[in-house]
Amino acid sequence: MSKKGFRLATVERLREKRLEEAATALHAVQTEVRQAQARRDDVLERLRAQRHGDNTPHELELESIYRFRLRGDLAEVDHELTQLLAKLAEHREIWLQARAEVHAVAALHDRYRKERAEMLMRAEQRELDERAGSGRRMPTAASPVHPTTEGSSR
């Protein structure tokens, strides 16, 4: 393998490794986003739920405090979710860039392999042509005698 082919293979492996790392990071962030969305849904469900009781002033005050705390929890989860979605977009962009780089290097490597194979085929064809051409120019020892030379010797 030539130096160019070796370099392309190395670059291709490095790009594939970078793509795998980007995919792993993207997956981790997606998992975090899903978990934050689940927490948000849970808080919303608890906030929507009606607590049943005698609705005494004391219970209403406790309910008010509980709902205030849930709205605070919801605000925290929404803030976390906003940050995670920004992080997700960033990691998705990194993954797309890594994927594009892998495809670009793979295309270069494929084109190099194709050019190399064509070059080898042309060299082989040139060698075959030279062998065939040299066979026509040089007579062989077992060649038949020309009919004009046979008639002149008699």
Coordinates of N, CA, C and O in Angstrom, one line a residue, residues 28-115:
A28 N -25.9 9.9 25.0 CA -26.0 10.2 26.4 C -26.8 11.4 26.7 O -27.6 11.5 27.6
V29 N -26.6 12.4 25.9 CA -27.4 13.7 26.0 C -28.9 13.4 25.7 O -29.8 13.9 26.4
Q30 N -29.2 12.6 24.7 CA -30.6 12.2 24.4 C -31.2 11.5 25.6 O -32.4 11.8 26.0
T31 N -30.5 10.7 26.3 CA -31.0 10.0 27.5 C -31.3 11.0 28.6 O -32.3 10.9 29.2
E32 N -30.4 11.9 28.8 CA -30.6 13.0 29.8 C -31.8 13.8 29.5 O -32.6 14.1 30.4
V33 N -32.0 14.1 28.2 CA -33.2 14.9 27.8 C -34.5 14.1 28.1 O -35.5 14.6 28.6
R34 N -34.5 12.8 27.7 CA -35.7 12.0 28.0 C -35.9 11.9 29.5 O -37.1 11.9 29.9
Q35 N -34.9 11.8 30.3 CA -35.1 11.7 31.8 C -35.7 13.0 32.3 O -36.6 13.0 33.1
A36 N -35.1 14.2 31.8 CA -35.7 15.5 32.2 C -37.1 15.6 31.8 O -37.9 16.2 32.5
Q37 N -37.4 15.2 30.6 CA -38.8 15.3 30.1 C -39.7 14.4 30.9 O -40.9 14.8 31.3
A38 N -39.2 13.2 31.4 CA -40.0 12.4 32.2 C -40.3 13.1 33.6 O -41.4 13.0 34.1
R39 N -39.2 13.7 34.1 CA -39.4 14.4 35.4 C -40.4 15.6 35.3 O -41.2 15.8 36.1
R40 N -40.3 16.3 34.1 CA -41.2 17.4 33.9 C -42.6 16.9 33.8 O -43.5 17.5 34.4
D41 N -42.8 15.8 33.1 CA -44.2 15.2 33.0 C -44.7 14.8 34.3 O -45.9 14.9 34.6
D42 N -43.8 14.2 35.1 CA -44.2 13.8 36.5 C -44.7 15.0 37.3 O -45.7 14.9 38.0
V43 N -43.9 16.1 37.3 CA -44.2 17.3 38.1 C -45.5 17.9 37.6 O -46.4 18.3 38.4
L44 N -45.7 17.9 36.2 CA -47.0 18.4 35.7 C -48.1 17.6 36.1 O -49.2 18.1 36.4
E45 N -48.0 16.3 36.1 CA -49.0 15.4 36.5 C -49.4 15.6 38.0 O -50.6 15.7 38.4
R46 N -48.4 15.7 38.8 CA -48.7 16.0 40.3 C -49.3 17.4 40.5 O -50.2 17.5 41.3
L47 N -48.9 18.3 39.6 CA -49.5 19.7 39.7 C -51.0 19.7 39.3 O -51.8 20.4 39.8
R48 N -51.3 18.9 38.3 CA -52.7 18.8 37.8 C -53.6 18.0 38.7 O -54.8 18.2 38.7
A49 N -53.0 17.1 39.4 CA -53.8 16.2 40.3 C -54.5 17.0 41.4 O -53.9 17.9 42.0
Q50 N -55.7 16.6 41.6 CA -56.4 17.3 42.7 C -56.3 16.4 44.0 O -56.5 15.2 43.9
R51 N -55.9 17.0 45.0 CA -55.8 16.3 46.3 C -57.1 16.4 47.0 O -57.7 17.4 47.1
H52 N -57.6 15.2 47.4 CA -58.9 15.2 48.0 C -58.7 15.3 49.5 O -57.9 14.7 50.1
G53 N -59.5 16.1 50.0 CA -59.5 16.3 51.5 C -60.8 17.0 51.9 O -61.7 17.3 51.1
D54 N -60.8 17.4 53.1 CA -61.9 18.1 53.6 C -61.9 19.6 53.2 O -62.9 20.3 53.5
N55 N -60.8 20.0 52.6 CA -60.6 21.4 52.2 C -60.8 22.4 53.4 O -61.4 23.4 53.3
T56 N -60.2 22.0 54.5 CA -60.2 22.9 55.7 C -59.2 24.0 55.4 O -58.3 23.8 54.5
P57 N -59.2 25.1 56.0 CA -58.2 26.2 55.8 C -56.8 25.7 55.9 O -55.9 26.1 55.1
H58 N -56.5 24.8 56.9 CA -55.2 24.3 57.1 C -54.8 23.5 55.9 O -53.6 23.6 55.4
E59 N -55.7 22.6 55.4 CA -55.4 21.8 54.2 C -55.2 22.6 53.0 O -54.3 22.3 52.1
L60 N -56.0 23.7 52.8 CA -55.9 24.5 51.7 C -54.5 25.3 51.7 O -53.9 25.5 50.7
E61 N -54.1 25.7 52.9 CA -52.8 26.3 53.0 C -51.7 25.3 52.7 O -50.7 25.7 52.0
L62 N -51.8 24.1 53.2 CA -50.7 23.1 52.8 C -50.7 22.8 51.3 O -49.7 22.6 50.7
E63 N -52.0 22.7 50.8 CA -52.1 22.5 49.3 C -51.4 23.6 48.5 O -50.7 23.4 47.5
S64 N -51.6 24.9 49.0 CA -51.0 26.0 48.3 C -49.5 25.9 48.4 O -48.8 26.2 47.4
I65 N -49.0 25.6 49.5 CA -47.5 25.5 49.7 C -47.0 24.4 48.8 O -45.9 24.5 48.1
Y66 N -47.7 23.2 48.8 CA -47.3 22.1 48.0 C -47.3 22.5 46.5 O -46.3 22.2 45.8
R67 N -48.3 23.1 46.0 CA -48.4 23.5 44.6 C -47.3 24.6 44.3 O -46.7 24.6 43.2
F68 N -47.0 25.5 45.2 CA -45.9 26.5 45.0 C -44.6 25.7 44.8 O -43.8 26.1 44.0
R69 N -44.4 24.7 45.7 CA -43.1 24.0 45.6 C -43.1 23.2 44.2 O -42.0 23.2 43.6
L70 N -44.2 22.7 43.8 CA -44.3 22.0 42.5 C -44.0 22.9 41.3 O -43.3 22.6 40.4
R71 N -44.5 24.1 41.4 CA -44.3 25.1 40.4 C -42.8 25.5 40.3 O -42.2 25.7 39.3
G72 N -42.2 25.6 41.5 CA -40.7 25.8 41.6 C -39.9 24.6 41.0 O -39.0 24.8 40.2
D73 N -40.4 23.4 41.3 CA -39.7 22.2 40.7 C -39.9 22.2 39.2 O -38.9 21.9 38.4
L74 N -41.1 22.6 38.7 CA -41.3 22.7 37.3 C -40.4 23.7 36.6 O -39.9 23.4 35.5
A75 N -40.3 24.8 37.2 CA -39.4 25.9 36.7 C -37.9 25.4 36.6 O -37.2 25.6 35.6
E76 N -37.5 24.7 37.6 CA -36.1 24.1 37.6 C -36.0 23.1 36.5 O -35.0 23.1 35.8
V77 N -36.9 22.2 36.4 CA -36.9 21.1 35.3 C -36.9 21.8 34.0 O -36.2 21.4 33.0
D78 N -37.8 22.8 33.8 CA -37.9 23.5 32.5 C -36.5 24.2 32.1 O -36.1 24.1 31.0
H79 N -35.9 24.8 33.1 CA -34.6 25.4 32.9 C -33.5 24.3 32.5 O -32.8 24.5 31.6
E80 N -33.5 23.2 33.3 CA -32.6 22.1 33.0 C -32.9 21.6 31.6 O -31.9 21.3 30.8
L81 N -34.1 21.4 31.2 CA -34.5 20.9 29.9 C -34.1 21.8 28.8 O -33.6 21.4 27.8
T82 N -34.2 23.1 29.0 CA -33.8 24.1 28.0 C -32.2 24.0 27.8 O -31.8 24.0 26.7
Q83 N -31.5 23.9 28.9 CA -30.0 23.7 28.8 C -29.7 22.4 28.1 O -28.8 22.3 27.2
L84 N -30.4 21.3 28.4 CA -30.1 20.0 27.8 C -30.5 20.0 26.3 O -29.8 19.4 25.5
L85 N -31.5 20.7 25.9 CA -31.9 20.8 24.5 C -30.8 21.6 23.7 O -30.5 21.2 22.6
A86 N -30.3 22.6 24.3 CA -29.2 23.3 23.7 C -28.0 22.4 23.5 O -27.3 22.4 22.5
K87 N -27.7 21.7 24.6 CA -26.5 20.8 24.6 C -26.8 19.7 23.5 O -25.9 19.3 22.8
L88 N -28.0 19.2 23.4 CA -28.4 18.2 22.4 C -28.2 18.7 21.0 O -27.6 18.0 20.2
A89 N -28.6 19.9 20.8 CA -28.4 20.5 19.4 C -26.9 20.6 19.1 O -26.5 20.4 18.0
E90 N -26.1 21.0 20.1 CA -24.7 21.1 19.9 C -24.1 19.8 19.6 O -23.3 19.6 18.7
H91 N -24.4 18.7 20.4 CA -23.9 17.4 20.1 C -24.4 16.8 18.8 O -23.7 16.1 18.1
R92 N -25.6 17.2 18.4 CA -26.1 16.7 17.1 C -25.3 17.3 16.0 O -25.0 16.6 15.0
E93 N -25.0 18.6 16.1 CA -24.2 19.3 15.1 C -22.8 18.6 15.0 O -22.2 18.4 14.0
I94 N -22.2 18.3 16.2 CA -20.9 17.7 16.2 C -21.0 16.3 15.5 O -20.1 15.9 14.8
W95 N -22.0 15.6 15.8 CA -22.2 14.2 15.2 C -22.4 14.3 13.7 O -21.8 13.6 13.0
L96 N -23.2 15.3 13.3 CA -23.3 15.5 11.8 C -22.0 15.9 11.1 O -21.7 15.4 10.0
Q97 N -21.2 16.7 11.8 CA -19.9 17.1 11.2 C -19.0 15.9 11.1 O -18.3 15.7 10.1
A98 N -19.0 15.1 12.2 CA -18.1 13.9 12.2 C -18.6 12.9 11.1 O -17.8 12.3 10.4
R99 N -19.9 12.8 11.0 CA -20.4 11.9 9.9 C -20.1 12.4 8.5 O -19.7 11.6 7.7
A100 N -20.1 13.7 8.3 CA -19.8 14.2 7.0 C -18.3 14.0 6.7 O -17.9 13.7 5.6
E101 N -17.4 14.1 7.8 CA -16.0 13.9 7.6 C -15.7 12.5 7.3 O -14.9 12.2 6.4
V102 N -16.4 11.6 7.9 CA -16.2 10.1 7.6 C -16.6 9.8 6.2 O -15.9 9.1 5.4
H103 N -17.7 10.4 5.7 CA -18.2 10.1 4.4 C -17.2 10.8 3.4 O -16.9 10.2 2.3
A104 N -16.7 11.9 3.7 CA -15.7 12.6 2.8 C -14.4 11.8 2.6 O -13.9 11.5 1.5
V105 N -13.9 11.4 3.8 CA -12.6 10.6 3.7 C -12.9 9.2 3.1 O -12.0 8.7 2.3
A106 N -14.0 8.6 3.4 CA -14.3 7.3 2.7 C -14.4 7.5 1.2 O -14.0 6.6 0.5
A107 N -15.1 8.6 0.8 CA -15.2 8.8 -0.7 C -13.8 9.0 -1.3 O -13.5 8.5 -2.4
L108 N -12.9 9.8 -0.6 CA -11.5 9.9 -1.1 C -10.8 8.6 -1.2 O -10.1 8.3 -2.1
H109 N -11.0 7.8 -0.1 CA -10.3 6.5 -0.1 C -10.8 5.6 -1.2 O -10.0 4.9 -1.8
D110 N -12.1 5.6 -1.4 CA -12.7 4.8 -2.5 C -12.2 5.2 -3.8 O -11.8 4.4 -4.7
R111 N -12.1 6.5 -4.0 CA -11.6 7.1 -5.3 C -10.2 6.7 -5.5 O -9.7 6.3 -6.6
Y112 N -9.4 6.8 -4.4 CA -8.0 6.4 -4.5 C -7.8 4.9 -4.8 O -7.0 4.5 -5.7
R113 N -8.6 4.1 -4.2 CA -8.6 2.6 -4.5 C -8.9 2.4 -5.9 O -8.3 1.5 -6.6
K114 N -10.0 3.1 -6.4 CA -10.4 2.9 -7.8 C -9.3 3.3 -8.8 O -9.0 2.6 -9.7
E115 N -8.7 4.5 -8.5 CA -7.6 5.0 -9.4 C -6.4 4.0 -9.3 O -5.8 3.8 -10.4

